[in-house]
PDB file of C-alpha atoms in Angstrom:
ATOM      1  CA  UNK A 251     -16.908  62.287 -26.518  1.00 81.00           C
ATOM      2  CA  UNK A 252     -17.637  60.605 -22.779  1.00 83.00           C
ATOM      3  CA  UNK A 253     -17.004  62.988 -20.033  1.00 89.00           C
ATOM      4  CA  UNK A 254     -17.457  62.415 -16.263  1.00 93.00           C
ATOM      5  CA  UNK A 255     -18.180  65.420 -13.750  1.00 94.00           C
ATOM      6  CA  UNK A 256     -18.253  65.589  -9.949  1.00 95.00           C
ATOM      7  CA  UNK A 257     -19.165  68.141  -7.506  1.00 94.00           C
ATOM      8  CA  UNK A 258     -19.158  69.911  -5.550  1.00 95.00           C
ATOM      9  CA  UNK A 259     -14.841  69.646  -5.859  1.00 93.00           C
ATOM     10  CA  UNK A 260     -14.243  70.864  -2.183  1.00 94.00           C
ATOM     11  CA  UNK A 261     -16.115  70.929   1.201  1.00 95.00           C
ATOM     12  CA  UNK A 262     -15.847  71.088   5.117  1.00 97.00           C
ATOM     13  CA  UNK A 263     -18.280  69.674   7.100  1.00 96.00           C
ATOM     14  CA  UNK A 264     -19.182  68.574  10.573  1.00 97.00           C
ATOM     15  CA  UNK A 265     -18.922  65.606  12.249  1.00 97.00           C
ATOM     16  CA  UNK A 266     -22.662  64.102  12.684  1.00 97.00           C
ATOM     17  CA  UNK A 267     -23.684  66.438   9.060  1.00 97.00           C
ATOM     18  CA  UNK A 268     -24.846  64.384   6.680  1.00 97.00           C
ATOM     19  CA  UNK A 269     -23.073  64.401   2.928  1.00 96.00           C
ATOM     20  CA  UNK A 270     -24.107  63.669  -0.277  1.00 97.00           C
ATOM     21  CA  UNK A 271     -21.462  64.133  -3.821  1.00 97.00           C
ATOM     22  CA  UNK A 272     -23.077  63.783  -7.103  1.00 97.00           C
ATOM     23  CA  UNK A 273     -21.440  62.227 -10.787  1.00 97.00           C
ATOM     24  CA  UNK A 274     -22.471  62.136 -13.719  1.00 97.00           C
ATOM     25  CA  UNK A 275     -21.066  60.704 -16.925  1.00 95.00           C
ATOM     26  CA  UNK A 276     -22.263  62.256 -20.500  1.00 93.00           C
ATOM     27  CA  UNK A 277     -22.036  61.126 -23.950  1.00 90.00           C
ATOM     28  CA  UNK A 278     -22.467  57.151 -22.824  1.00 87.00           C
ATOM     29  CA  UNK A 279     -25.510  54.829 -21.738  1.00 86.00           C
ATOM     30  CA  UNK A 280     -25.366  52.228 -19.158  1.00 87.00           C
ATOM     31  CA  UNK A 281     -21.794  52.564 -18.340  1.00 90.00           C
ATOM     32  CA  UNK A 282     -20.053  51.186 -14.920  1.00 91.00           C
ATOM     33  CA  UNK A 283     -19.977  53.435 -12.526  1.00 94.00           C
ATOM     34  CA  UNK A 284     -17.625  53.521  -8.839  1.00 94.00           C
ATOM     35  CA  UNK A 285     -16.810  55.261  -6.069  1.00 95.00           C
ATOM     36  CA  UNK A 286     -12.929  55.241  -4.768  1.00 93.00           C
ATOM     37  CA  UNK A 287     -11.859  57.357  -1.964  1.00 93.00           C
ATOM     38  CA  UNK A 288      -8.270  58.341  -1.310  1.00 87.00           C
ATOM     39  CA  UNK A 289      -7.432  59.407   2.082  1.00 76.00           C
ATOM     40  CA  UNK A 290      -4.003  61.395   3.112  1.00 69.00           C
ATOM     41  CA  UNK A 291      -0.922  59.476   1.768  1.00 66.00           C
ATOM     42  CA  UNK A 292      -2.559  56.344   1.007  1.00 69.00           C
ATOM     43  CA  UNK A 293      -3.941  54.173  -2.540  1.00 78.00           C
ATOM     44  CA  UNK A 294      -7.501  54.433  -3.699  1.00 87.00           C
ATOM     45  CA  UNK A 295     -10.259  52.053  -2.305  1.00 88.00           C
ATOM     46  CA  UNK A 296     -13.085  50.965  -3.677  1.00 90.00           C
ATOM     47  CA  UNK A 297     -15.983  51.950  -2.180  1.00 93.00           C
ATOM     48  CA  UNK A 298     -18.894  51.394  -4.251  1.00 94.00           C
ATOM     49  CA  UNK A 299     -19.564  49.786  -7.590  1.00 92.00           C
ATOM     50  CA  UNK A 300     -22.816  50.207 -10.067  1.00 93.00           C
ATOM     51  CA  UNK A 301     -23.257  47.914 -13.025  1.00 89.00           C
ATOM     52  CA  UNK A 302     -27.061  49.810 -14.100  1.00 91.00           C
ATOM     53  CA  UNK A 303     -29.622  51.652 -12.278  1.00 94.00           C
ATOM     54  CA  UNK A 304     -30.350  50.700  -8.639  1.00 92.00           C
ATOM     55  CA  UNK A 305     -27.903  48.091  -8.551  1.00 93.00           C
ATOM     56  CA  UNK A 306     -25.299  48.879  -5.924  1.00 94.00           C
ATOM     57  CA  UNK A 307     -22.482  46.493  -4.813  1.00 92.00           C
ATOM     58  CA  UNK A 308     -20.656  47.592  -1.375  1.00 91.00           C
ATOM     59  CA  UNK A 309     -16.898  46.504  -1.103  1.00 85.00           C
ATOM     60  CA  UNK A 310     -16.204  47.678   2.203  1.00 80.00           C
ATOM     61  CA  UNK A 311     -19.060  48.051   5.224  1.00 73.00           C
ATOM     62  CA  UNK A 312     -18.492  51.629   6.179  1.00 79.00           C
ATOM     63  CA  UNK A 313     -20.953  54.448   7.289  1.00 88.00           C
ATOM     64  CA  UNK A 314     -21.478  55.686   3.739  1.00 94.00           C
ATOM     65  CA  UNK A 315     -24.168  54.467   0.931  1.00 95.00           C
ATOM     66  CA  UNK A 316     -24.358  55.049  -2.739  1.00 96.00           C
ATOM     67  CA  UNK A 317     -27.298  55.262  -4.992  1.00 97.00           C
ATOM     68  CA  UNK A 318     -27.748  55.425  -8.719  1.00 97.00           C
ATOM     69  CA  UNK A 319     -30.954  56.744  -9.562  1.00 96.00           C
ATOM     70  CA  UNK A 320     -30.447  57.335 -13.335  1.00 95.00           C
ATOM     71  CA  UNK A 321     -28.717  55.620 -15.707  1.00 94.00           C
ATOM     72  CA  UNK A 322     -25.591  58.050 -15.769  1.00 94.00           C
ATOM     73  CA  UNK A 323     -25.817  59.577 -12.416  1.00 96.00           C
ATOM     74  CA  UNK A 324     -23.550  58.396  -9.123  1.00 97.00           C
ATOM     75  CA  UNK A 325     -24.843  59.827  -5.821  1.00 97.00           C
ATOM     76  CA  UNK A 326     -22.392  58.713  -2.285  1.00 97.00           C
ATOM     77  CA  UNK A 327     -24.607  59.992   0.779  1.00 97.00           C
ATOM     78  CA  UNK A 328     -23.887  59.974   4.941  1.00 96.00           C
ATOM     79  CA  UNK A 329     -26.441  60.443   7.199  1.00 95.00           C
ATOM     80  CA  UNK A 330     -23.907  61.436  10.014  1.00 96.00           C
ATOM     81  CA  UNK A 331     -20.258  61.935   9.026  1.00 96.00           C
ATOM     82  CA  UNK A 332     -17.448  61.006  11.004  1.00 95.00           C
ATOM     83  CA  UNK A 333     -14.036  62.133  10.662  1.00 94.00           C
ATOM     84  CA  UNK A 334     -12.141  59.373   9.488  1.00 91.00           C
ATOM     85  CA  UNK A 335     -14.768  59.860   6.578  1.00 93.00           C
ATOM     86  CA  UNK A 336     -12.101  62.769   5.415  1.00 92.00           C
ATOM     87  CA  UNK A 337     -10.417  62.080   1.887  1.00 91.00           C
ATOM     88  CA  UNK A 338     -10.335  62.599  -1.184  1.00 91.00           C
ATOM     89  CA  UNK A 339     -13.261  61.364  -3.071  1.00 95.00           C
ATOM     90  CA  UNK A 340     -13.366  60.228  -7.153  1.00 94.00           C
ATOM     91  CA  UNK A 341     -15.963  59.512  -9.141  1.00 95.00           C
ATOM     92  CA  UNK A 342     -15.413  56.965 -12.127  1.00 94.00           C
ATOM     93  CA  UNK A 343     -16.817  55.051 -15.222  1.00 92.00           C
ATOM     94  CA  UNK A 344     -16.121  52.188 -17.547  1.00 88.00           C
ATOM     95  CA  UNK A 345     -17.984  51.424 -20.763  1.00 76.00           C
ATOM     96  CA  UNK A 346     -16.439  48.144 -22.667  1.00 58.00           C
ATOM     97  CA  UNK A 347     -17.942  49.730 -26.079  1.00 56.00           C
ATOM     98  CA  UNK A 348     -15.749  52.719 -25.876  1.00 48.00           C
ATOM     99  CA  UNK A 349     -12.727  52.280 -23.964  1.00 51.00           C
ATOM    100  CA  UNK A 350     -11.765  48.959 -24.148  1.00 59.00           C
ATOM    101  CA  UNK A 351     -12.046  48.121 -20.322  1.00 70.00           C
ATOM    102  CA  UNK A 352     -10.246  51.259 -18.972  1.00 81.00           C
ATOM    103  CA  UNK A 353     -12.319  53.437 -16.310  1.00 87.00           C
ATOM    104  CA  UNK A 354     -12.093  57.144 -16.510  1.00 89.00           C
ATOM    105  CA  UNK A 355     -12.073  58.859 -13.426  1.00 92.00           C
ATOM    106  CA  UNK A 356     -13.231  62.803 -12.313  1.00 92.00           C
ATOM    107  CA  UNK A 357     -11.838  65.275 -11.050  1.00 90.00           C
ATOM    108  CA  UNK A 358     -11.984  64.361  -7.359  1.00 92.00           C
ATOM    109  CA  UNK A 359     -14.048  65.874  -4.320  1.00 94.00           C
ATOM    110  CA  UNK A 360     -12.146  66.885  -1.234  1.00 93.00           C
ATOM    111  CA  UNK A 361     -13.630  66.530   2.021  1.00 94.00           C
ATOM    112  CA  UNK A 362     -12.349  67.090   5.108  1.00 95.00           C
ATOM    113  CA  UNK A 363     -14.810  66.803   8.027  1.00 95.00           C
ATOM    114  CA  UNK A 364     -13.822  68.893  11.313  1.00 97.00           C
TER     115      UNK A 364
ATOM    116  CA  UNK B 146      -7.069  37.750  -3.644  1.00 81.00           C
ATOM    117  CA  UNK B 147      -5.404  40.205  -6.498  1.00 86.00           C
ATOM    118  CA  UNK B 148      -3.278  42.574  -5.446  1.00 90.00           C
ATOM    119  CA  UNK B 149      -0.829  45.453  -6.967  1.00 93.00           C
ATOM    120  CA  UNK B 150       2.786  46.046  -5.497  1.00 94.00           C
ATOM    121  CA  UNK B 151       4.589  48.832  -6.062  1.00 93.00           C
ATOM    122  CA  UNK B 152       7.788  50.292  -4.963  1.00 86.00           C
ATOM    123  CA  UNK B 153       7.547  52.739  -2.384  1.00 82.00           C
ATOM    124  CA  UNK B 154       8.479  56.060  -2.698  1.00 85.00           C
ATOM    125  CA  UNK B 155       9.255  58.978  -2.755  1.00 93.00           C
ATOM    126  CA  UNK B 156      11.730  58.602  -5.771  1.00 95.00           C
ATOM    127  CA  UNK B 157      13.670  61.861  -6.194  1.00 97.00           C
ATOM    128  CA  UNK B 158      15.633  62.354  -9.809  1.00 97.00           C
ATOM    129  CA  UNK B 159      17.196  65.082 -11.722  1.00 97.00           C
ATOM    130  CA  UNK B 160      15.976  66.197 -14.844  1.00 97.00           C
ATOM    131  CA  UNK B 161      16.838  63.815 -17.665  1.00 96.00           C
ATOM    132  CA  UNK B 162      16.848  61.240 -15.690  1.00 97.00           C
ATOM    133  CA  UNK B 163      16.049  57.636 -16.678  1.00 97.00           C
ATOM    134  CA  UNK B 164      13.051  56.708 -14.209  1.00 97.00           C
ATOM    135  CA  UNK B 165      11.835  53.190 -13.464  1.00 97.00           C
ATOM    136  CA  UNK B 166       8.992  52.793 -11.173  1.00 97.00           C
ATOM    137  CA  UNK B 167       8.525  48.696 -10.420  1.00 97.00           C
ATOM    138  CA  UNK B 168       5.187  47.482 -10.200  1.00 97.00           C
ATOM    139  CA  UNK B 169       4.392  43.567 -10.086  1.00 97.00           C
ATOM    140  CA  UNK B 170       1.152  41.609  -9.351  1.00 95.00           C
ATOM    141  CA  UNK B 171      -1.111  38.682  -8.621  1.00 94.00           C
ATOM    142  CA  UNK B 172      -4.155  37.846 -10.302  1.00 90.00           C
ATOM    143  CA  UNK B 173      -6.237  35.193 -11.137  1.00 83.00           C
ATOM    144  CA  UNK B 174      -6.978  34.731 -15.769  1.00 79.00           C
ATOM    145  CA  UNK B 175      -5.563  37.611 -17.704  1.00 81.00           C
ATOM    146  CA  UNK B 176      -5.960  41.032 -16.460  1.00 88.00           C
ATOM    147  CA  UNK B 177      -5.941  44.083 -17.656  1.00 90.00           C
ATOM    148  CA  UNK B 178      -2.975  46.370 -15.984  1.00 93.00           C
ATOM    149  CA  UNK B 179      -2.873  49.607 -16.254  1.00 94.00           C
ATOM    150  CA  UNK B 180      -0.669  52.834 -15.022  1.00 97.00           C
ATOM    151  CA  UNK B 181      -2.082  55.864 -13.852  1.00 95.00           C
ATOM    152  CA  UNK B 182      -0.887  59.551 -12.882  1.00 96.00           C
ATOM    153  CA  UNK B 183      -2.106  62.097 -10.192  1.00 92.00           C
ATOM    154  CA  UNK B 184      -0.883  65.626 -10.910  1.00 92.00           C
ATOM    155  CA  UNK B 185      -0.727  67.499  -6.921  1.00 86.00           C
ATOM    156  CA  UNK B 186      -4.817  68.037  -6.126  1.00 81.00           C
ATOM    157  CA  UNK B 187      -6.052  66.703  -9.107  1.00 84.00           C
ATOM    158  CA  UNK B 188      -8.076  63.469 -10.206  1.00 85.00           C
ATOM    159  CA  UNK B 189      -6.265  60.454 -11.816  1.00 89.00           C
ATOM    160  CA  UNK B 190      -5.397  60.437 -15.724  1.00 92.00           C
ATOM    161  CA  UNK B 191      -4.897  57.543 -17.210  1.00 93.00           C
ATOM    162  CA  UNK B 192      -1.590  57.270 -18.297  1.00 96.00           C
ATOM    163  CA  UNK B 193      -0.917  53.721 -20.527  1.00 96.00           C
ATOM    164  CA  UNK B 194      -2.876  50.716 -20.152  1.00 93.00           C
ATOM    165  CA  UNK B 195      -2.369  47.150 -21.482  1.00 93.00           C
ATOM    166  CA  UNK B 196      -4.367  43.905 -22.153  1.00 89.00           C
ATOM    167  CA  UNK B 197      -2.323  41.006 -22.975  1.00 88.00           C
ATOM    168  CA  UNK B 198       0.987  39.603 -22.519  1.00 92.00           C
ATOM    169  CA  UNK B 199       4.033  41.467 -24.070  1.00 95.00           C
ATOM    170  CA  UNK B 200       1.839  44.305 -24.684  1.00 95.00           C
ATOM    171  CA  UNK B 201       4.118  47.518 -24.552  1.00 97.00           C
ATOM    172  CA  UNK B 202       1.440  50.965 -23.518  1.00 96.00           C
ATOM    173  CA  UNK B 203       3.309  53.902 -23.920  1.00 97.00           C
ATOM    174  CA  UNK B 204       2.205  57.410 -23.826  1.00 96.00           C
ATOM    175  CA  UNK B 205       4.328  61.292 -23.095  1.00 95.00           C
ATOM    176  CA  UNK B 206       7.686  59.099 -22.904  1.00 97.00           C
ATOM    177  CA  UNK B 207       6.198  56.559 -20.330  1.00 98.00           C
ATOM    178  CA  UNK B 208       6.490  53.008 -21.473  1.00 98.00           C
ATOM    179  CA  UNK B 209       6.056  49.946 -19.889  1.00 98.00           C
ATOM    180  CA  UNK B 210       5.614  45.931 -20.985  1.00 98.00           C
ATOM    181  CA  UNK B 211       2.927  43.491 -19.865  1.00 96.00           C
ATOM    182  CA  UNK B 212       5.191  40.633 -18.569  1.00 96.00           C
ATOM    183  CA  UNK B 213       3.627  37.528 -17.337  1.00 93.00           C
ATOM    184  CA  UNK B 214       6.006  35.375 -16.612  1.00 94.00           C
ATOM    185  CA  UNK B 215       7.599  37.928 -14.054  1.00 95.00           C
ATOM    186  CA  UNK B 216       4.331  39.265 -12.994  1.00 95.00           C
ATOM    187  CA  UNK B 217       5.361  43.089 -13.918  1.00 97.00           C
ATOM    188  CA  UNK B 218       4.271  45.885 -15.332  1.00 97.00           C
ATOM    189  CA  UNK B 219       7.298  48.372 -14.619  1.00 98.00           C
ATOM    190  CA  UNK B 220       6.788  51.524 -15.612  1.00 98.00           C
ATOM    191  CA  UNK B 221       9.949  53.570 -17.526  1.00 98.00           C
ATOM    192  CA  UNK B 222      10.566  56.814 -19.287  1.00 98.00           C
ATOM    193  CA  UNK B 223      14.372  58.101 -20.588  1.00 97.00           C
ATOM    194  CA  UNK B 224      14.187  61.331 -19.640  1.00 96.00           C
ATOM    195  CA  UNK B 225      11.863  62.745 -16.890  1.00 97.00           C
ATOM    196  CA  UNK B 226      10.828  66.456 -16.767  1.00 97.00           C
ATOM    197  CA  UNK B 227      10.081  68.737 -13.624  1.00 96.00           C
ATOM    198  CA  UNK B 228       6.166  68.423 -14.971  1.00 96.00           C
ATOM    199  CA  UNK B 229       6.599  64.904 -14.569  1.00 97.00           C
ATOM    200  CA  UNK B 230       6.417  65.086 -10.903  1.00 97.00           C
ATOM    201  CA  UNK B 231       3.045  63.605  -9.331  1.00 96.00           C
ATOM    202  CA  UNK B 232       1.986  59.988  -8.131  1.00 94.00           C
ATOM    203  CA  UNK B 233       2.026  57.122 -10.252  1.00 96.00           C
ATOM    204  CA  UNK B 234      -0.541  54.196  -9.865  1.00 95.00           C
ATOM    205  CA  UNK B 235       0.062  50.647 -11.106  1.00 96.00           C
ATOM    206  CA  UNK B 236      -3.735  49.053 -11.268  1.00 93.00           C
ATOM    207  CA  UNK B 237      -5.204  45.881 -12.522  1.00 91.00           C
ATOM    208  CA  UNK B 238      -8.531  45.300 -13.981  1.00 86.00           C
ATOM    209  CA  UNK B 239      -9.984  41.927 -12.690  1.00 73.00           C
ATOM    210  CA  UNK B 240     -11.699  39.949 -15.130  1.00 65.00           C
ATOM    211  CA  UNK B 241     -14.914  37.355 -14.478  1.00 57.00           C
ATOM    212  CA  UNK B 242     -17.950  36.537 -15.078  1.00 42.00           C
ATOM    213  CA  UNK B 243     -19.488  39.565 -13.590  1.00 51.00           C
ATOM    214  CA  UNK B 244     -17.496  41.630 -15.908  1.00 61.00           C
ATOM    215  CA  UNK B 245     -17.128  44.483 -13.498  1.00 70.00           C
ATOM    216  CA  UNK B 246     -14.097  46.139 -14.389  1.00 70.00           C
ATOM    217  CA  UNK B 247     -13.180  47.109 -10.701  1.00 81.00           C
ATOM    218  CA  UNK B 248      -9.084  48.440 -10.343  1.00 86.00           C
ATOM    219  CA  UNK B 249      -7.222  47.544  -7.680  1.00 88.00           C
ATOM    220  CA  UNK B 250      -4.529  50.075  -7.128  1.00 91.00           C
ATOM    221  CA  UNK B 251      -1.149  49.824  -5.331  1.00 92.00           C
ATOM    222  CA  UNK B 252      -0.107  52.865  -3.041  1.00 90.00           C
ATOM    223  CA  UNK B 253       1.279  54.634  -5.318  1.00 92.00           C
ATOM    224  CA  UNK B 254       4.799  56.139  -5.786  1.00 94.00           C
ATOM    225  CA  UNK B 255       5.037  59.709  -5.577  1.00 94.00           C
ATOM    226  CA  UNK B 256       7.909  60.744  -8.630  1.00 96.00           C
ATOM    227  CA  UNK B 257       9.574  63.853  -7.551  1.00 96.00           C
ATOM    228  CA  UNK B 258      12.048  65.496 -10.156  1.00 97.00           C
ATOM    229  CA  UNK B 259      14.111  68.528  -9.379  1.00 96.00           C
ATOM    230  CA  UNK B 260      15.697  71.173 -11.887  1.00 94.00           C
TER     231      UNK B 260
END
């Protein structure tokens, strides 16, 4: 069975640190992979989108980046955070062979940046 | 653009209540739409999906109907339960050439149900 992970699931960090949260997606090959971030009492936004290895598509110009540098592993970095970088943070994947065009999402990653 | 609308919340029931939680939206083609659930500080599950017109997903009690002709994909149950309380997202997968399979979300309605 396909199973996504994400860590670390909680951090604090300071404005101007730099960030990085790591996914990665087992039992699948080549699968879609995303970044959505959820920030206090709002929907999910898409951040990021990865259709294979080094291919990154940006949906909004922020001050993060993403980078996939194996096939089932999802990497969203800052060099300098800022606080309206605080939210909650979720990996997820799609693969049409398995799941009929439904993406699976992980357990989430809370920052808050102070 | 596509775009998800859903009815804002909070929605507050008692137990063994009938819930309805309205979602409509706008898309170019034939999407996929899709509901999901957010138990309090956890990730999102998905909860029932479908892919084609008058497609009923149902799943735990949840139902709801692909309806094109209205635009909705309502989301209903007969009976809620306290452990039914969380956020529900209405979400459509767009469909292209790219193939993508990116969501877009509404807000989300936070279901609270109380004993």
């Amino acid at each position: 069975s396909q199973t996504i992970h994400q860590w670390p699931a909680t951090l604090v960090q300071p404005v101007g640190s730099p960030l990085s949260l790591e996914c990665t997606v087992e039992g699948t090959s080549n699968p879609n992979l995303y970044w959505y971030r959820q920030a206090a009492g709002r929907g999910l936004q898409l951040l990021f989108y990865s259709v294979g290895i080094g291919q990154i598509s940006s949906e909004v110009p922020q001050n993060l980046s993403a980078s996939r540098p194996q096939d089932r592993q999802f990497i969203l970095s800052s060099k300098k955070l800022l606080l309206s970088d605080s939210g909650f943070y979720l990996c997820a994947w799609r693969s049409d062979s398995f799941s009929g065009n439904t993406i699976y999402f992980g357990e989430g990653s809370w920052l808050t940046v102070v | 653009g596509n775009s998800v609308t859903q009815m804002e919340g909070p929605v507050t029931l008692s137990e063994e209540a009938f819930l309805t939680i309205n979602c409509t939206y706008t898309a170019t083609g034939y999407p996929s739409l899709f509901w999901y659930v957010q138990y309090p500080g956890e990730g999102l599950q998905l909860l029932l999906k479908a892919t084609k017109a008058d497609d009923k997903g149902s799943n735990k009690g949840f139902e709801a109907t692909y309806r094109k002709e209205t635009t909705s994909f309502h989301l209903e149950k007969g009976s809620v339960q306290v452990s039914d309380s969380a956020v529900y997202f209405c979400a459509l997968s767009e469909h292209g050439s790219s193939n993508t399979g990116k969501l877009i979300f509404g807000q989300g309605t936070t279901l609270q149900v109380k004993p």
